[in-house]
Coordinates of C-alpha atoms and ligand atoms in Angstrom, one line a residue:
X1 CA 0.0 0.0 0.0
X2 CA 1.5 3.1 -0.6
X3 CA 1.1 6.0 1.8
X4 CA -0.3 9.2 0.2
X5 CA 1.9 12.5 0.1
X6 CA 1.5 16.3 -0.7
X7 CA 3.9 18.1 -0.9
X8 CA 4.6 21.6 -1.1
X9 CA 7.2 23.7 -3.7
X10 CA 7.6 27.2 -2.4
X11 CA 10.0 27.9 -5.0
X12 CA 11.4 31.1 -4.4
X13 CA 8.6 32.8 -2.4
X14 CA 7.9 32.8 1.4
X15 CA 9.4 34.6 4.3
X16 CA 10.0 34.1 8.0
X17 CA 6.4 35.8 8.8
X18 CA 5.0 32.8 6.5
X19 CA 7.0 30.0 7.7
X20 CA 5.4 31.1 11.2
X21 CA 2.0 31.2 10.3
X22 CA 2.5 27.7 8.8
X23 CA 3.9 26.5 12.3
X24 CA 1.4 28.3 14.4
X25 CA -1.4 27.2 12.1
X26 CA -0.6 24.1 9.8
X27 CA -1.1 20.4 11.2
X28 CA -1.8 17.0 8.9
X29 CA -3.2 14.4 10.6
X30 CA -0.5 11.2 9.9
X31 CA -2.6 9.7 7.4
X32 CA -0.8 11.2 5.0
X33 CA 3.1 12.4 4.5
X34 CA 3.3 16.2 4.4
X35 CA 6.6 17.6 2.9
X36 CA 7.6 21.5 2.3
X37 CA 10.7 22.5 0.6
X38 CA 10.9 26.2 1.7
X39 CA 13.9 28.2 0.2
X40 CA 16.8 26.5 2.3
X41 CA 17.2 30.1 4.3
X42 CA 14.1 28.9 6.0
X43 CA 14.6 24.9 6.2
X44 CA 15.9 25.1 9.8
X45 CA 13.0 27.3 11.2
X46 CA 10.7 25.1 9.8
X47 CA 12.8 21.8 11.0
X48 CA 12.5 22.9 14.6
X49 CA 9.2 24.2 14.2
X50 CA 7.7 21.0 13.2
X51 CA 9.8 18.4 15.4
X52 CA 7.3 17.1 17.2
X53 CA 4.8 16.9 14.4
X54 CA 4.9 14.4 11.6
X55 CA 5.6 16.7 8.8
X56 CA 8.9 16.5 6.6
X57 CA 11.2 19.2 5.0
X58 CA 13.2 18.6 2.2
X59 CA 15.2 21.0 0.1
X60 CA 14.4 22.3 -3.3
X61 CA 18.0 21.4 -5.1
X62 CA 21.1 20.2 -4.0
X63 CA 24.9 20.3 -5.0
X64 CA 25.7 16.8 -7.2
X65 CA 28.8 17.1 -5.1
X66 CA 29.4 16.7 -1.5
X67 CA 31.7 19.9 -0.5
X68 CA 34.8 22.0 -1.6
X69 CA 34.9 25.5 -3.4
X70 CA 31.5 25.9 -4.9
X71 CA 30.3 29.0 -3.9
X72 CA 26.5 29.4 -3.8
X73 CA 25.5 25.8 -3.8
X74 CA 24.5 23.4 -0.7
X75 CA 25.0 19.8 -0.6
X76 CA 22.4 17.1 0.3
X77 CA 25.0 16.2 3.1
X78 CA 24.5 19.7 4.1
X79 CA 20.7 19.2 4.0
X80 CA 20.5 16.1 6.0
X81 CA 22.4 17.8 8.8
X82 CA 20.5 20.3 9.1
X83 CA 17.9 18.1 9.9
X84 CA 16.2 17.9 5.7
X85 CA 14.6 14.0 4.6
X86 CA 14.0 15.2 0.8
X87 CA 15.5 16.4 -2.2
X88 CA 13.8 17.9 -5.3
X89 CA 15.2 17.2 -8.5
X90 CA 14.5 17.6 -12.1
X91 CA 12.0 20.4 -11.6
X92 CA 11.7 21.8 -14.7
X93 CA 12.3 25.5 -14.0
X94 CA 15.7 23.9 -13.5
X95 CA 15.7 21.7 -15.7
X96 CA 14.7 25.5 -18.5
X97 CA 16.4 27.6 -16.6
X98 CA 19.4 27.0 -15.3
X99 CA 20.0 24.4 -17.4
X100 CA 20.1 21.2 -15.8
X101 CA 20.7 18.3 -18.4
X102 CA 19.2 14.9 -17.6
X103 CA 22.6 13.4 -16.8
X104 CA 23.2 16.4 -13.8
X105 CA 20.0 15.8 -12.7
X106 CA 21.1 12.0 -12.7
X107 CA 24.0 13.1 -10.4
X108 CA 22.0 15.2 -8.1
X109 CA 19.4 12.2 -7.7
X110 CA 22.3 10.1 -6.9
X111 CA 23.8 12.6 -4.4
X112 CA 20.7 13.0 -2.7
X113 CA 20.5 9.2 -1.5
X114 CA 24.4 8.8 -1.0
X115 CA 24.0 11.6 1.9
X116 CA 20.3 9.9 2.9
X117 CA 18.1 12.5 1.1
X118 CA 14.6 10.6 -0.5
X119 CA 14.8 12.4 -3.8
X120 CA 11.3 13.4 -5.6
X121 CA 12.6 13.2 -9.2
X122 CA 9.9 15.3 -11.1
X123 CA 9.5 14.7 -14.6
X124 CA 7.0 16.1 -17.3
X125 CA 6.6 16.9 -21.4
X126 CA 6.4 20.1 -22.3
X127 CA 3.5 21.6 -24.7
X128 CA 5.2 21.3 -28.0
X129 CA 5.7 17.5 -27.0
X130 CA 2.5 16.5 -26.0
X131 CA 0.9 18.2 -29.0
X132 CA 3.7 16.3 -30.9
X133 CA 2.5 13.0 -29.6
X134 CA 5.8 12.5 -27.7
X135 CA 4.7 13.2 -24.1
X136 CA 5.5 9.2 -23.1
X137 CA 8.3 9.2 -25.0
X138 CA 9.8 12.2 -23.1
X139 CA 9.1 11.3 -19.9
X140 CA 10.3 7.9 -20.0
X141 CA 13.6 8.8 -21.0
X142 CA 13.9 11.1 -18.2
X143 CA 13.3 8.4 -15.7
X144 CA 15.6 5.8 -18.0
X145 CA 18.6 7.7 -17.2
X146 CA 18.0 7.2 -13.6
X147 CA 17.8 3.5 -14.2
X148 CA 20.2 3.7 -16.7
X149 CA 22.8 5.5 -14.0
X150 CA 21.4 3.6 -11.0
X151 CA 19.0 0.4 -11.4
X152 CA 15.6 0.2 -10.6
X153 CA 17.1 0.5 -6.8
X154 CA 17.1 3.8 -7.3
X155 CA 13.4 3.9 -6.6
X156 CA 13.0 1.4 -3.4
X157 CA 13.8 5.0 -1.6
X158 CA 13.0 8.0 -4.3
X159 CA 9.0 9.7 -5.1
X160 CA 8.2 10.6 -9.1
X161 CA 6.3 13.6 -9.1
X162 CA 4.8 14.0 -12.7
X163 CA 4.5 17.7 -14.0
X164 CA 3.3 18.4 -17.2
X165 CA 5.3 21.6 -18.1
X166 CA 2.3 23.3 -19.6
X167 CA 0.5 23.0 -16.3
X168 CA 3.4 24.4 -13.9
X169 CA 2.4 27.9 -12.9
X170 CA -0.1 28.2 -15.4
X171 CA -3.5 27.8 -14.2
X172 CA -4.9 24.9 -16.2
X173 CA -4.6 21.7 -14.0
X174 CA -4.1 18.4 -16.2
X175 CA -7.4 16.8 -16.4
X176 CA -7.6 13.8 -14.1
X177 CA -8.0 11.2 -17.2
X178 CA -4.5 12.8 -18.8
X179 CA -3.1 12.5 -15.6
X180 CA -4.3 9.3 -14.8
X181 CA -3.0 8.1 -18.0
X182 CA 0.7 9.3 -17.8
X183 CA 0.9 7.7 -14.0
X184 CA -0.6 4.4 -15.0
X185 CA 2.4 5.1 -17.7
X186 CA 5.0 5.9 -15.4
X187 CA 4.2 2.8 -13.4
X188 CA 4.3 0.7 -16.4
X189 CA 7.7 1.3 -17.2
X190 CA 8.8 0.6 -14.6
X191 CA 7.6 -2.6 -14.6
X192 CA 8.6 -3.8 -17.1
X193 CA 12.2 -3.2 -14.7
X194 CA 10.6 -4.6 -10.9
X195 CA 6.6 -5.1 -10.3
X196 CA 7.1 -5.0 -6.7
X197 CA 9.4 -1.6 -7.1
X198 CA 6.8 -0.3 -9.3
X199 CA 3.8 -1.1 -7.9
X200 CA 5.2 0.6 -4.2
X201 CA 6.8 3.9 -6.1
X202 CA 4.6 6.6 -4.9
X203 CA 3.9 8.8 -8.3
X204 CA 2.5 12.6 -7.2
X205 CA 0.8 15.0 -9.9
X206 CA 1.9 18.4 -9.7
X207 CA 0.8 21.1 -12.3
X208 CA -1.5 24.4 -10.6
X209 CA -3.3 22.0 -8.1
X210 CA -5.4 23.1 -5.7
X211 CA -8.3 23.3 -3.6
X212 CA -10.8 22.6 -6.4
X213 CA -8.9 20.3 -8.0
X214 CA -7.0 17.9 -6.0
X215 CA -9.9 16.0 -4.7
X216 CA -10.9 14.3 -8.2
X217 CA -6.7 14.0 -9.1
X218 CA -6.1 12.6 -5.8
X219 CA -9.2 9.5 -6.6
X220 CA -7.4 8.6 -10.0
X221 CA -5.6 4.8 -8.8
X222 CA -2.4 6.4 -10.1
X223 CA -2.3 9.0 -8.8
X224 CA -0.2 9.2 -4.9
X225 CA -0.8 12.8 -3.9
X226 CA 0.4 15.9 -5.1
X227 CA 3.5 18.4 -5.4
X228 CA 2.2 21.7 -4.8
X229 CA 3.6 25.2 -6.1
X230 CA 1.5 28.7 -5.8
X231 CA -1.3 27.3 -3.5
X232 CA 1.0 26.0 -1.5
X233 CA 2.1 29.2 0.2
X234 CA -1.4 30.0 2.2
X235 CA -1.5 27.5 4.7
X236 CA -5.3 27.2 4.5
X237 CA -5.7 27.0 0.9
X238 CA -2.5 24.1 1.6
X239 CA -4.5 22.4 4.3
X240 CA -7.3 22.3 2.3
X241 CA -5.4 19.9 -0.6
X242 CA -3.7 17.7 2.1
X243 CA -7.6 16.7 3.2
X244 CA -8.6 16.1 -0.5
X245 CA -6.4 12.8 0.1
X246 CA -8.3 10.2 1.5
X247 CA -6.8 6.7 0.7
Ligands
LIG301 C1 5.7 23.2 -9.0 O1 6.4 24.1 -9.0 O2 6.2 22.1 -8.7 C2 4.2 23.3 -9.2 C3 3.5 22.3 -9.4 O3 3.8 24.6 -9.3 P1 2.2 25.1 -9.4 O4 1.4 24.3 -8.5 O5 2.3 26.5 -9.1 O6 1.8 24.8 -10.9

């Protein structure tokens, strides 16, 4: 059975006022795994915040080396001691924008579980590939490299989160159906490398969910929970998608 999870990308938005409001405010009830990834500035306040609750905080990239002159970036090792159980990688505003090929984003995966980071690899077409027919195609070859760099190990201890590109930021929420599809996709590949791996890989949907959406993404079979960007800043609208889950 595999434990739903929502899971919220700040990106670079929030502030110390917000990260309070979330701790004086936010609780989930352990049915489900909650994870934020704040900007790292706020990781630790959030860390101690939330000690004695069950909710996790992970980090929104990582270094896909361990230490040494590298100014500006933060390891995973770095991440796990400051008290971080997740890594995103492969989001694909870094994936556009700062360039992040599918072999780095191989490398940070792979950093990310040497230091004891669960990674939540996010993968997703863009518009031009859908409407090319090639949505499937693209997605499975990110998620080859990983087994191509690691094994199908690499997800006994690692979350997909499946992002259409064209949804990201944009407002319009993949139907459930198309979603549906893609994760029943996603766990078909990697079948055909493990059942047992496959059938326990949780696969979240992110893509402009929120409170009027997640309920009917969150009944699709598929479909694990949900990565979360802009409505995951207001702590009630956030709340609000962690109860669509009911499993
Ligand atoms: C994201 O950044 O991972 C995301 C899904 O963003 P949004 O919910 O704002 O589309």
């Amino acid at each position: 059975m595999r434990a739903p999870m929502v899971a919220a990308n700040w990106k670079m938005n929030g502030s110390k006022a917000i990260c309070r409001e979330f701790l004086q405010h936010f609780d989930a009830d352990g049915s489900l795994d909650v994870v934020l990834f704040p900007p790292f500035l706020y990781t630790s306040i959030l860390i101690e915040g939330f000690a004695e609750r069950s909710i996790s905080v992970g980090v929104q990239n990582v270094s896909n080396v361990s230490s040494g002159a590298y100014t500006g970036e933060i390891s995973a090792e770095m991440a796990v001691d400051s008290g971080a159980t997740y890594g995103l990688v492969g989001h694909s505003e870094r994936r556009n924008l700062f360039g992040e090929s599918d072999g780095l984003v191989a490398e940070k995966f792979i950093a990310c579980q040497r230091a004891g980071l669960t990674p939540v690899l996010c993968v997703g077409e863009s518009l031009d590939e859908r409407q090319e027919g090639r949505a499937e195609s693209v997605v499975a070859g990110q998620i080859d490299v990983i087994l191509k760099s690691v094994g199908i190990k690499a997800f006994a201890n690692a979350v997909i989160a499946y992002e259409p590109v064209w949804a990201i930021g944009t407002g319009e929420t993949a139907r459930p159906d198309q979603a549906q599809s893609m994760h029943a996709f996603i766990r078909a590949f990697l079948t055909k490398s493990d059942a047992t791996t496959a059938k326990n890989t949780r696969v979240l949907y992110g893509g402009s969910v929120n409170a009027n959406t997640a309920a009917e993404l969150f009944a699709e079979g598929d479909i694990d929970g949900g990565l979360v960007g802009g409505a995951s800043l207001e702590f009630k609208e956030f709340a609000k998608i962690c109860r669509a889950i009911s499993r």
